[in-house]
Amino acid sequence: MTSSFAELSGQLANVVEQAAPFVVSVAAHPRHAASGLQWQPGVVVTVEHPLRQANAAEVLLADGRTVMGKVAGRDATLGVAVLRVEDAAGAGVVTTSAPVRAGNLTVTVGRGRQGNVTASMGIVSSVARAFQTWQGGVVDPLVQLDYSLYPSANGGAVVDASGMVVGLATSGFTRYGASAIPAAVLERVVATVLEKGFVPRAFLGVGLRPVLLPRSMAEQLEGAPESALLLLSVEPGSAAARAGLQVGDILCALDGSPTREPEDVQNKLTPERIGAALAAVVLRGGQRLDVVLTVGEKEQ
Amino acid sequence: MQLGDLGERLRRATVQVRAAEGNGCGSGVITGSMGYIVTNAHVVQGKNPVIELWDGRRFPGRLLALGRRHDLALVKVDTLGLPALEFGDSNALRPGAMVLAVGNPLGFTGALSMGVVHTVGPLRGLGENRWVQADVRLAPGNSGGPLADAQGRVVGINTMIARGLALAIPSNVVADFVTRARSKAA
């Protein structure tokens, strides 16, 4: 008996089978196994959380072999770790950068501790532009899923209806459901980690909190903003200290845009901006002050 | 076959199993045309249950066999020609394949839920037994009911929920139990 429903079922299982050879199990923690993606020959990408205390983990490959993976580096802002697995010489996963839309069907393929392939299915619940993680990482776009992951499927492959890998499954970003870190973001993380051993983070060295501006102060500024950011701390030797910023200064604009929330500053601090000069507008003692900040790099 | 038709076929072959005493109510699957019904041992609680069909008809059931190792029970009602389901091959299940669960969760009759096979195998902490682990929403009352594949074949008997996953006894284990229980009963 053939039927459209039976065909759909068969196609879904085919999609899982197509992705499974690239999905490994990472025994990162005595209790929690995660999944991982064989990204390129000898390199596995996985979620960082279970590896926080470890520099190496056993990796169970799709062909049944258990090999050692060494942590090559991590991007803590995205919760991603990159492992070097020399014995995993097989080809890397086939990814797609085709746009994903809310409502698209996705399957998350993981691998359990015993080597068994696992699958969950659902739809894309939203595609969020330039999502910022609470550690300051930017995922663009963040593909949110309407289903949650079983713990071992964290780090598995989020696969579209054609069997192509959209991204890495993680439940680290949102309280409910799960998300996919897109392949393009992973590509960048892997390239940086393999080159440097870490992902550099831009850093100014200031502690900030939003404050309301009195009208008299606001009127000195473009757009007369109602609020800005008070400097609560300035780290010695940091970019902010070198530019002469002091505790008590109020940061009102950075790189031409108003700074009302700490996120407005964080958004400017992408890794590409390390070493770049950013114009800042500051109020000190009620007087406007224009300074130039040279973006620093956070020490690892 | 359309999903709705498939669901209807499954619902008509799924029964409510009421333990003779107490309020316990689970589900069961009609197998074959001779009035045999397979369910969980924990649903019948060792007694002859009352069987209620999809259309509301009730029959006294006779408990023929208990398979405690796998939590299975075989019950018979003295009525011929009830709508029955076939068993599929649980060893051939693939992760990602679609499955349907029918049962009587939380007092609903013939409720249907859909999902995919998550994996097939043992679950940590639950011994050696193999389970069809499905990403399907179950509730108390689904116990003993069918987990069916996209062709409407029973691939498991829904038995419990663990960490949000539906756990079903693989149909190959169930079919084996039914064959042995029937040959003993005959």
mmCIF file of N, CA, C and O in Angstrom, chain A residues 236-287:
data_model
loop_
_atom_site.group_PDB
_atom_site.id
_atom_site.type_symbol
_atom_site.label_atom_id
_atom_site.label_comp_id
_atom_site.label_asym_id
_atom_site.label_seq_id
_atom_site.Cartn_x
_atom_site.Cartn_y
_atom_site.Cartn_z
ATOM 1 N N PRO A 236 41.770 48.915 34.144
ATOM 2 C CA PRO A 236 43.081 49.517 33.853
ATOM 3 C C PRO A 236 43.703 48.898 32.607
ATOM 4 O O PRO A 236 43.633 47.689 32.411
ATOM 5 N N GLY A 237 44.307 49.744 31.782
ATOM 6 C CA GLY A 237 44.993 49.244 30.588
ATOM 7 C C GLY A 237 44.076 48.920 29.422
ATOM 8 O O GLY A 237 44.538 48.574 28.336
ATOM 9 N N SER A 238 42.765 49.013 29.638
ATOM 10 C CA SER A 238 41.831 48.642 28.573
ATOM 11 C C SER A 238 41.710 49.771 27.553
ATOM 12 O O SER A 238 42.248 50.877 27.742
ATOM 13 N N ALA A 239 40.975 49.490 26.485
ATOM 14 C CA ALA A 239 40.757 50.488 25.432
ATOM 15 C C ALA A 239 40.138 51.761 26.016
ATOM 16 O O ALA A 239 40.522 52.880 25.658
ATOM 17 N N ALA A 240 39.206 51.580 26.946
ATOM 18 C CA ALA A 240 38.529 52.736 27.536
ATOM 19 C C ALA A 240 39.501 53.563 28.374
ATOM 20 O O ALA A 240 39.491 54.799 28.330
ATOM 21 N N ALA A 241 40.375 52.873 29.149
ATOM 22 C CA ALA A 241 41.339 53.581 29.998
ATOM 23 C C ALA A 241 42.330 54.354 29.132
ATOM 24 O O ALA A 241 42.678 55.504 29.440
ATOM 25 N N ARG A 242 42.767 53.727 28.027
ATOM 26 C CA ARG A 242 43.754 54.383 27.157
ATOM 27 C C ARG A 242 43.167 55.631 26.519
ATOM 28 O O ARG A 242 43.886 56.579 26.217
ATOM 29 N N ALA A 243 41.850 55.623 26.304
ATOM 30 C CA ALA A 243 41.207 56.798 25.706
ATOM 31 C C ALA A 243 40.876 57.845 26.772
ATOM 32 O O ALA A 243 40.276 58.876 26.454
ATOM 33 N N GLY A 244 41.224 57.557 28.027
ATOM 34 C CA GLY A 244 41.015 58.546 29.079
ATOM 35 C C GLY A 244 39.634 58.538 29.699
ATOM 36 O O GLY A 244 39.280 59.457 30.432
ATOM 37 N N LEU A 245 38.830 57.530 29.443
ATOM 38 C CA LEU A 245 37.492 57.480 30.050
ATOM 39 C C LEU A 245 37.616 57.210 31.550
ATOM 40 O O LEU A 245 38.542 56.539 32.006
ATOM 41 N N GLN A 246 36.659 57.764 32.298
ATOM 42 C CA GLN A 246 36.695 57.648 33.755
ATOM 43 C C GLN A 246 35.357 57.148 34.281
ATOM 44 O O GLN A 246 34.315 57.361 33.649
ATOM 45 N N VAL A 247 35.406 56.580 35.448
ATOM 46 C CA VAL A 247 34.172 56.194 36.128
ATOM 47 C C VAL A 247 33.335 57.452 36.341
ATOM 48 O O VAL A 247 33.864 58.488 36.742
ATOM 49 N N GLY A 248 32.053 57.382 36.040
ATOM 50 C CA GLY A 248 31.195 58.547 36.189
ATOM 51 C C GLY A 248 30.903 59.223 34.857
ATOM 52 O O GLY A 248 29.949 59.985 34.747
ATOM 53 N N ASP A 249 31.731 58.933 33.832
ATOM 54 C CA ASP A 249 31.417 59.442 32.484
ATOM 55 C C ASP A 249 30.118 58.792 32.007
ATOM 56 O O ASP A 249 29.779 57.681 32.416
ATOM 57 N N ILE A 250 29.421 59.509 31.135
ATOM 58 C CA ILE A 250 28.189 58.941 30.558
ATOM 59 C C ILE A 250 28.396 58.799 29.058
ATOM 60 O O ILE A 250 28.615 59.788 28.349
ATOM 61 N N LEU A 251 28.359 57.536 28.616
ATOM 62 C CA LEU A 251 28.544 57.240 27.192
ATOM 63 C C LEU A 251 27.203 57.411 26.475
ATOM 64 O O LEU A 251 26.228 56.724 26.792
ATOM 65 N N CYS A 252 27.163 58.342 25.524
ATOM 66 C CA CYS A 252 25.885 58.688 24.883
ATOM 67 C C CYS A 252 25.784 58.168 23.454
ATOM 68 O O CYS A 252 24.682 57.969 22.948
ATOM 69 N N ALA A 253 26.940 58.005 22.788
ATOM 70 C CA ALA A 253 26.891 57.516 21.409
ATOM 71 C C ALA A 253 28.205 56.823 21.108
ATOM 72 O O ALA A 253 29.261 57.165 21.674
ATOM 73 N N LEU A 254 28.138 55.839 20.240
ATOM 74 C CA LEU A 254 29.327 55.108 19.818
ATOM 75 C C LEU A 254 29.196 54.843 18.328
ATOM 76 O O LEU A 254 28.150 54.350 17.878
ATOM 77 N N ASP A 255 30.229 55.189 17.592
ATOM 78 C CA ASP A 255 30.243 54.923 16.155
ATOM 79 C C ASP A 255 29.007 55.526 15.478
ATOM 80 O O ASP A 255 28.400 54.910 14.593
ATOM 81 N N GLY A 256 28.605 56.695 15.938
ATOM 82 C CA GLY A 256 27.523 57.400 15.261
ATOM 83 C C GLY A 256 26.122 57.006 15.675
ATOM 84 O O GLY A 256 25.151 57.592 15.196
ATOM 85 N N SER A 257 25.974 55.976 16.566
ATOM 86 C CA SER A 257 24.603 55.634 16.993
ATOM 87 C C SER A 257 24.466 55.850 18.492
ATOM 88 O O SER A 257 25.415 55.637 19.254
ATOM 89 N N PRO A 258 23.273 56.238 18.937
ATOM 90 C CA PRO A 258 23.058 56.455 20.368
ATOM 91 C C PRO A 258 23.197 55.158 21.155
ATOM 92 O O PRO A 258 22.887 54.077 20.649
ATOM 93 N N THR A 259 23.689 55.257 22.389
ATOM 94 C CA THR A 259 23.840 54.074 23.244
ATOM 95 C C THR A 259 22.900 54.225 24.433
ATOM 96 O O THR A 259 23.156 54.996 25.349
ATOM 97 N N ARG A 260 21.787 53.505 24.377
ATOM 98 C CA ARG A 260 20.783 53.596 25.445
ATOM 99 C C ARG A 260 20.840 52.386 26.359
ATOM 100 O O ARG A 260 20.469 52.454 27.516
ATOM 101 N N GLU A 261 21.250 51.238 25.790
ATOM 102 C CA GLU A 261 21.319 49.977 26.536
ATOM 103 C C GLU A 261 22.712 49.400 26.327
ATOM 104 O O GLU A 261 23.339 49.667 25.289
ATOM 105 N N PRO A 262 23.215 48.604 27.274
ATOM 106 C CA PRO A 262 24.524 47.975 27.076
ATOM 107 C C PRO A 262 24.625 47.208 25.751
ATOM 108 O O PRO A 262 25.691 47.145 25.136
ATOM 109 N N GLU A 263 23.479 46.664 25.273
ATOM 110 C CA GLU A 263 23.486 45.929 24.001
ATOM 111 C C GLU A 263 23.905 46.826 22.836
ATOM 112 O O GLU A 263 24.479 46.358 21.859
ATOM 113 N N ASP A 264 23.587 48.128 22.939
ATOM 114 C CA ASP A 264 23.950 49.041 21.848
ATOM 115 C C ASP A 264 25.464 49.115 21.710
ATOM 116 O O ASP A 264 25.983 49.349 20.619
ATOM 117 N N VAL A 265 26.182 48.952 22.822
ATOM 118 C CA VAL A 265 27.650 48.937 22.778
ATOM 119 C C VAL A 265 28.131 47.561 22.313
ATOM 120 O O VAL A 265 28.961 47.433 21.417
ATOM 121 N N GLN A 266 27.524 46.534 22.928
ATOM 122 C CA GLN A 266 27.904 45.147 22.602
ATOM 123 C C GLN A 266 27.766 44.887 21.097
ATOM 124 O O GLN A 266 28.619 44.231 20.499
ATOM 125 N N ASN A 267 26.703 45.421 20.499
ATOM 126 C CA ASN A 267 26.467 45.201 19.067
ATOM 127 C C ASN A 267 27.599 45.730 18.202
ATOM 128 O O ASN A 267 27.816 45.252 17.089
ATOM 129 N N LYS A 268 28.290 46.732 18.701
ATOM 130 C CA LYS A 268 29.391 47.313 17.921
ATOM 131 C C LYS A 268 30.666 46.488 18.055
ATOM 132 O O LYS A 268 31.598 46.663 17.275
ATOM 133 N N LEU A 269 30.714 45.656 19.087
ATOM 134 C CA LEU A 269 31.981 45.001 19.417
ATOM 135 C C LEU A 269 32.089 43.630 18.763
ATOM 136 O O LEU A 269 32.234 42.603 19.426
ATOM 137 N N THR A 270 32.005 43.593 17.445
ATOM 138 C CA THR A 270 32.200 42.346 16.710
ATOM 139 C C THR A 270 33.701 42.105 16.562
ATOM 140 O O THR A 270 34.496 43.048 16.623
ATOM 141 N N PRO A 271 34.097 40.841 16.380
ATOM 142 C CA PRO A 271 35.535 40.543 16.304
ATOM 143 C C PRO A 271 36.254 41.341 15.202
ATOM 144 O O PRO A 271 37.424 41.697 15.354
ATOM 145 N N GLU A 272 35.548 41.647 14.109
ATOM 146 C CA GLU A 272 36.190 42.381 13.009
ATOM 147 C C GLU A 272 36.614 43.788 13.431
ATOM 148 O O GLU A 272 37.447 44.423 12.799
ATOM 149 N N ARG A 273 36.004 44.280 14.495
ATOM 150 C CA ARG A 273 36.294 45.655 14.902
ATOM 151 C C ARG A 273 37.508 45.773 15.819
ATOM 152 O O ARG A 273 37.870 46.883 16.224
ATOM 153 N N ILE A 274 38.122 44.633 16.180
ATOM 154 C CA ILE A 274 39.300 44.716 17.054
ATOM 155 C C ILE A 274 40.366 45.549 16.347
ATOM 156 O O ILE A 274 40.690 45.304 15.181
ATOM 157 N N GLY A 275 40.885 46.565 17.021
ATOM 158 C CA GLY A 275 41.904 47.434 16.431
ATOM 159 C C GLY A 275 41.327 48.633 15.694
ATOM 160 O O GLY A 275 42.061 49.566 15.360
ATOM 161 N N ALA A 276 40.012 48.632 15.475
ATOM 162 C CA ALA A 276 39.402 49.750 14.743
ATOM 163 C C ALA A 276 39.161 50.928 15.695
ATOM 164 O O ALA A 276 39.034 50.757 16.906
ATOM 165 N N ALA A 277 39.117 52.136 15.119
ATOM 166 C CA ALA A 277 38.842 53.336 15.906
ATOM 167 C C ALA A 277 37.351 53.635 15.840
ATOM 168 O O ALA A 277 36.766 53.668 14.759
ATOM 169 N N LEU A 278 36.731 53.837 17.017
ATOM 170 C CA LEU A 278 35.315 54.175 17.069
ATOM 171 C C LEU A 278 35.165 55.529 17.748
ATOM 172 O O LEU A 278 35.729 55.763 18.817
ATOM 173 N N ALA A 279 34.375 56.401 17.112
ATOM 174 C CA ALA A 279 34.109 57.704 17.719
ATOM 175 C C ALA A 279 33.077 57.520 18.824
ATOM 176 O O ALA A 279 32.090 56.816 18.649
ATOM 177 N N ALA A 280 33.342 58.160 19.978
ATOM 178 C CA ALA A 280 32.405 58.066 21.093
ATOM 179 C C ALA A 280 32.042 59.472 21.567
ATOM 180 O O ALA A 280 32.869 60.381 21.523
ATOM 181 N N VAL A 281 30.786 59.615 22.009
ATOM 182 C CA VAL A 281 30.362 60.885 22.607
ATOM 183 C C VAL A 281 30.088 60.622 24.078
ATOM 184 O O VAL A 281 29.343 59.712 24.433
ATOM 185 N N VAL A 282 30.725 61.432 24.940
ATOM 186 C CA VAL A 282 30.679 61.207 26.379
ATOM 187 C C VAL A 282 30.262 62.517 27.062
ATOM 188 O O VAL A 282 30.617 63.605 26.592
ATOM 189 N N LEU A 283 29.497 62.404 28.139
ATOM 190 C CA LEU A 283 29.235 63.569 28.998
ATOM 191 C C LEU A 283 30.082 63.421 30.254
ATOM 192 O O LEU A 283 30.086 62.358 30.885
ATOM 193 N N ARG A 284 30.836 64.483 30.560
ATOM 194 C CA ARG A 284 31.612 64.461 31.812
ATOM 195 C C ARG A 284 31.358 65.787 32.513
ATOM 196 O O ARG A 284 31.592 66.849 31.923
ATOM 197 N N GLY A 285 30.854 65.717 33.731
ATOM 198 C CA GLY A 285 30.523 66.941 34.459
ATOM 199 C C GLY A 285 29.511 67.784 33.701
ATOM 200 O O GLY A 285 29.542 69.006 33.760
ATOM 201 N N GLY A 286 28.643 67.116 32.953
ATOM 202 C CA GLY A 286 27.606 67.827 32.217
ATOM 203 C C GLY A 286 28.071 68.382 30.886
ATOM 204 O O GLY A 286 27.267 68.926 30.134
ATOM 205 N N GLN A 287 29.365 68.254 30.586
ATOM 206 C CA GLN A 287 29.901 68.786 29.330
ATOM 207 C C GLN A 287 30.145 67.682 28.316
ATOM 208 O O GLN A 287 30.611 66.598 28.663
#
